Amino acid sequence: MRLAALISGGKDGILALHHAIWEGHEVAYLVAMFPRRPDSWMFHVPNVHLTPLVAEALGIPLVRRATSGVREEELEDLKAALSGLDIDGVVSGAVRSRYQKERIDRICRELGLASYAPLWGRDELSILRELLEEGFEVLFVGVFAYGLDSSWLGRRLDEEAIADLLALRDKYGISLVGEGGEYETLVLDAPLYRSRIEITDYEVLWDGYTGVFRVLSARLVPKAR
């Protein structure tokens, strides 16, 4: 199939895109939605401004569209972004969020497109482990749940981080992949990236309960051989 991939720069969307390509599909476009408010129901907000750099790293054209970020209204913005594309379907990184998947499925039905969610229903721990095994470099860039403090902002996903997430899941019931809005991520490198993203300046914004690692500037650099 010829697909458009919904991305924000976070791990689930980028991993889903990889699965689509690995499974023989053509990802013709990346689609990034830019919410006008920080509490969008559907779309990742922290560092979405870096999606043009992600697109350049992948070598895939990017379709950018602003969205209200208002519940349900933002779905019409996504539908408009997809409606003019020459595609057969849409790939998304939904794992367990019925809110997200059911709405993407509905938009696809209305547009006559296939909805492809290769991570849907998978064990959350297996997704984190696959990211490490396949060499994804993932940075935590937003934390919004009890138990996740400012020390997570700018932290890399590694075995120690997975162990800490497991402990927090057991104690507080958080989603291991952050699909309940507990945290957000940014993929700096991945198998299909032609270059990796290097952060050159950033700021940490912390209000005592939640926070964001905001990238102020970044660039593409050659990948290590």
Tab-separated table of C-alpha atoms in Angstrom:
chain	number	residue	atom	x	y	z
A	1	MET	CA	0.000	0.000	0.000
A	2	ARG	CA	0.933	3.614	-0.500
A	3	LEU	CA	0.639	5.191	2.940
A	4	ALA	CA	0.820	8.455	4.836
A	5	ALA	CA	2.381	8.103	8.282
A	6	LEU	CA	1.113	10.185	11.189
A	7	ILE	CA	4.134	11.407	13.126
A	8	SER	CA	4.995	13.833	15.882
A	9	GLY	CA	8.632	12.818	16.325
A	10	GLY	CA	7.734	10.411	19.126
A	11	LYS	CA	8.658	6.740	19.397
A	12	ASP	CA	5.346	5.016	18.596
A	13	GLY	CA	4.696	6.830	15.324
A	14	ILE	CA	8.292	6.404	14.165
A	15	LEU	CA	8.323	2.703	15.077
A	16	ALA	CA	4.999	2.155	13.277
A	17	LEU	CA	6.421	3.867	10.188
A	18	HIS	CA	9.413	1.514	10.286
A	19	HIS	CA	7.129	-1.517	10.494
A	20	ALA	CA	5.156	-0.281	7.488
A	21	ILE	CA	8.311	-0.008	5.396
A	22	TRP	CA	9.800	-3.240	6.721
A	23	GLU	CA	6.582	-5.012	5.768
A	24	GLY	CA	6.820	-3.793	2.178
A	25	HIS	CA	4.556	-0.742	2.139
A	26	GLU	CA	5.511	2.596	0.605
A	27	VAL	CA	5.379	5.539	2.992
A	28	ALA	CA	4.849	8.392	0.547
A	29	TYR	CA	4.153	11.163	3.076
A	30	LEU	CA	4.646	12.064	6.694
A	31	VAL	CA	1.773	14.018	8.244
A	32	ALA	CA	2.380	16.194	11.306
A	33	MET	CA	-0.337	18.128	13.090
A	34	PHE	CA	0.634	21.304	14.954
A	35	PRO	CA	-1.836	21.992	17.802
A	36	ARG	CA	-2.453	25.627	18.733
A	37	ARG	CA	-2.889	24.628	22.397
A	38	PRO	CA	-0.708	22.508	24.714
A	39	ASP	CA	-3.434	20.033	25.730
A	40	SER	CA	-4.503	18.473	22.445
A	41	TRP	CA	-6.561	15.298	22.881
A	42	MET	CA	-5.186	13.569	19.787
A	43	PHE	CA	-1.769	14.963	19.005
A	44	HIS	CA	1.647	15.068	20.644
A	45	VAL	CA	2.795	18.632	21.342
A	46	PRO	CA	6.346	18.776	22.828
A	47	ASN	CA	8.906	19.382	20.067
A	48	VAL	CA	6.552	18.719	17.161
A	49	HIS	CA	8.355	21.677	15.551
A	50	LEU	CA	11.227	19.234	14.881
A	51	THR	CA	9.183	17.081	12.494
A	52	PRO	CA	10.704	18.821	9.430
A	53	LEU	CA	14.097	17.613	10.655
A	54	VAL	CA	12.676	14.103	11.161
A	55	ALA	CA	11.307	14.182	7.614
A	56	GLU	CA	14.693	15.265	6.264
A	57	ALA	CA	16.395	12.479	8.214
A	58	LEU	CA	13.988	9.939	6.702
A	59	GLY	CA	13.959	11.449	3.219
A	60	ILE	CA	10.132	11.480	3.083
A	61	PRO	CA	8.018	14.568	2.232
A	62	LEU	CA	6.252	16.196	5.179
A	63	VAL	CA	2.700	17.511	5.174
A	64	ARG	CA	2.246	20.031	7.998
A	65	ARG	CA	-1.097	21.322	9.195
A	66	ALA	CA	-2.161	23.498	12.103
A	67	THR	CA	-4.991	22.206	14.277
A	68	SER	CA	-7.172	23.783	16.927
A	69	GLY	CA	-6.273	21.126	19.495
A	70	VAL	CA	-9.919	21.242	20.567
A	71	ARG	CA	-11.497	17.857	21.237
A	72	GLU	CA	-13.247	16.435	18.150
A	73	GLU	CA	-12.689	19.653	16.143
A	74	GLU	CA	-9.056	18.648	15.609
A	75	LEU	CA	-10.243	15.501	13.823
A	76	GLU	CA	-11.601	17.608	10.978
A	77	ASP	CA	-8.188	19.221	10.659
A	78	LEU	CA	-6.585	15.790	10.313
A	79	LYS	CA	-9.205	14.715	7.789
A	80	ALA	CA	-8.475	17.812	5.712
A	81	ALA	CA	-4.737	17.114	5.831
A	82	LEU	CA	-5.257	13.572	4.518
A	83	SER	CA	-8.022	14.200	2.010
A	84	GLY	CA	-5.862	15.597	-0.777
A	85	LEU	CA	-3.111	12.983	-0.663
A	86	ASP	CA	-2.600	10.242	-3.252
A	87	ILE	CA	-2.573	7.357	-0.782
A	88	ASP	CA	-4.270	4.034	-0.043
A	89	GLY	CA	-4.046	4.208	3.736
A	90	VAL	CA	-2.727	5.772	6.912
A	91	VAL	CA	-0.222	4.311	9.367
A	92	SER	CA	-0.420	5.333	13.020
A	93	GLY	CA	1.380	4.415	16.227
A	94	ALA	CA	-1.699	3.596	18.316
A	95	VAL	CA	-1.000	0.851	20.871
A	96	ARG	CA	-3.964	0.638	23.262
A	97	SER	CA	-5.727	4.014	23.100
A	98	ARG	CA	-9.216	3.356	21.727
A	99	TYR	CA	-9.852	7.106	21.712
A	100	GLN	CA	-7.039	7.591	19.217
A	101	LYS	CA	-7.508	4.496	17.081
A	102	GLU	CA	-11.287	4.664	16.754
A	103	ARG	CA	-11.080	8.247	15.521
A	104	ILE	CA	-8.325	7.526	13.017
A	105	ASP	CA	-10.291	4.481	11.818
A	106	ARG	CA	-13.394	6.632	11.349
A	107	ILE	CA	-11.554	9.283	9.347
A	108	CYS	CA	-10.055	6.565	7.154
A	109	ARG	CA	-13.485	5.018	6.527
A	110	GLU	CA	-14.890	8.412	5.547
A	111	LEU	CA	-12.007	8.947	3.098
A	112	GLY	CA	-12.032	5.393	1.760
A	113	LEU	CA	-8.571	4.653	3.174
A	114	ALA	CA	-7.111	1.703	5.059
A	115	SER	CA	-6.130	2.283	8.678
A	116	TYR	CA	-2.883	0.489	9.462
A	117	ALA	CA	-1.742	0.298	13.097
A	118	PRO	CA	1.085	-2.275	13.355
A	119	LEU	CA	1.611	-1.723	17.090
A	120	TRP	CA	-2.068	-2.097	18.018
A	121	GLY	CA	-2.674	-4.523	20.883
A	122	ARG	CA	0.979	-5.372	21.348
A	123	ASP	CA	2.517	-5.931	24.760
A	124	GLU	CA	3.863	-2.569	25.882
A	125	LEU	CA	7.111	-3.951	27.281
A	126	SER	CA	7.857	-5.671	23.965
A	127	ILE	CA	7.596	-2.310	22.185
A	128	LEU	CA	10.143	-0.685	24.509
A	129	ARG	CA	12.494	-3.628	24.122
A	130	GLU	CA	12.155	-3.584	20.338
A	131	LEU	CA	13.133	0.088	20.286
A	132	LEU	CA	16.369	-0.747	22.102
A	133	GLU	CA	17.085	-3.890	20.081
A	134	GLU	CA	16.628	-2.074	16.771
A	135	GLY	CA	18.876	0.807	17.793
A	136	PHE	CA	16.347	3.611	18.215
A	137	GLU	CA	17.678	6.562	20.204
A	138	VAL	CA	14.713	7.852	22.197
A	139	LEU	CA	14.644	10.898	24.460
A	140	PHE	CA	11.992	11.657	27.105
A	141	VAL	CA	10.785	15.205	26.377
A	142	GLY	CA	7.613	15.536	28.435
A	143	VAL	CA	6.387	14.115	31.765
A	144	PHE	CA	2.827	14.531	32.993
A	145	ALA	CA	2.130	11.829	35.591
A	146	TYR	CA	2.743	11.219	39.268
A	147	GLY	CA	6.037	9.396	39.768
A	148	LEU	CA	7.710	10.953	36.738
A	149	ASP	CA	9.809	13.859	37.992
A	150	SER	CA	12.110	16.389	36.327
A	151	SER	CA	14.982	13.881	36.215
A	152	TRP	CA	13.181	12.185	33.298
A	153	LEU	CA	13.383	15.272	31.091
A	154	GLY	CA	16.202	14.709	28.615
A	155	ARG	CA	16.731	11.135	29.788
A	156	ARG	CA	17.431	8.386	27.226
A	157	LEU	CA	15.364	5.244	26.904
A	158	ASP	CA	17.616	2.391	28.027
A	159	GLU	CA	17.384	-0.748	30.150
A	160	GLU	CA	17.548	1.259	33.373
A	161	ALA	CA	14.740	3.539	32.208
A	162	ILE	CA	12.608	0.511	31.301
A	163	ALA	CA	13.206	-0.968	34.766
A	164	ASP	CA	12.143	2.329	36.341
A	165	LEU	CA	9.018	2.489	34.171
A	166	LEU	CA	8.098	-1.050	35.212
A	167	ALA	CA	8.400	-0.039	38.866
A	168	LEU	CA	6.228	3.026	38.255
A	169	ARG	CA	3.642	0.914	36.432
A	170	ASP	CA	3.451	-1.466	39.381
A	171	LYS	CA	3.201	1.392	41.875
A	172	TYR	CA	0.996	3.909	40.040
A	173	GLY	CA	-0.501	2.011	37.116
A	174	ILE	CA	1.051	4.121	34.371
A	175	SER	CA	1.221	2.943	30.763
A	176	LEU	CA	4.724	1.685	29.938
A	177	VAL	CA	4.574	3.382	26.546
A	178	GLY	CA	3.020	6.577	27.920
A	179	GLU	CA	-0.155	6.213	25.891
A	180	GLY	CA	-2.234	7.561	28.726
A	181	GLY	CA	-0.417	10.870	28.316
A	182	GLU	CA	2.085	10.073	31.074
A	183	TYR	CA	5.099	11.040	28.975
A	184	GLU	CA	6.201	12.101	25.502
A	185	THR	CA	9.337	11.229	23.537
A	186	LEU	CA	11.511	12.328	20.630
A	187	VAL	CA	13.377	9.912	18.338
A	188	LEU	CA	16.866	11.224	17.635
A	189	ASP	CA	18.007	8.225	15.593
A	190	ALA	CA	16.397	5.145	14.054
A	191	PRO	CA	17.329	2.436	11.543
A	192	LEU	CA	15.809	4.288	8.561
A	193	TYR	CA	17.194	7.713	9.477
A	194	ARG	CA	19.835	8.739	6.948
A	195	SER	CA	21.304	11.136	9.519
A	196	ARG	CA	20.729	11.433	13.246
A	197	ILE	CA	19.336	14.457	15.052
A	198	GLU	CA	21.729	16.282	17.349
A	199	ILE	CA	20.314	18.744	19.883
A	200	THR	CA	22.401	21.918	20.078
A	201	ASP	CA	20.329	23.930	22.555
A	202	TYR	CA	17.387	23.243	24.868
A	203	GLU	CA	15.557	24.377	27.968
A	204	VAL	CA	13.852	22.405	30.731
A	205	LEU	CA	10.476	23.751	31.830
A	206	TRP	CA	9.253	22.312	35.151
A	207	ASP	CA	6.309	23.552	37.216
A	208	GLY	CA	6.802	21.218	40.165
A	209	TYR	CA	4.426	18.564	38.819
A	210	THR	CA	4.846	18.333	35.053
A	211	GLY	CA	7.475	19.443	32.622
A	212	VAL	CA	8.871	19.619	29.114
A	213	PHE	CA	12.338	19.278	27.620
A	214	ARG	CA	12.018	21.864	24.855
A	215	VAL	CA	14.523	21.727	22.019
A	216	LEU	CA	15.533	25.236	20.982
A	217	SER	CA	17.822	24.204	18.152
A	218	ALA	CA	18.954	20.984	16.515
A	219	ARG	CA	20.693	19.777	13.385
A	220	LEU	CA	21.290	16.621	11.375
A	221	VAL	CA	24.706	14.990	11.679
A	222	PRO	CA	26.227	11.918	9.995
A	223	LYS	CA	25.488	8.595	11.652
A	224	ALA	CA	28.337	6.648	13.198
A	225	ARG	CA	29.557	3.842	10.960
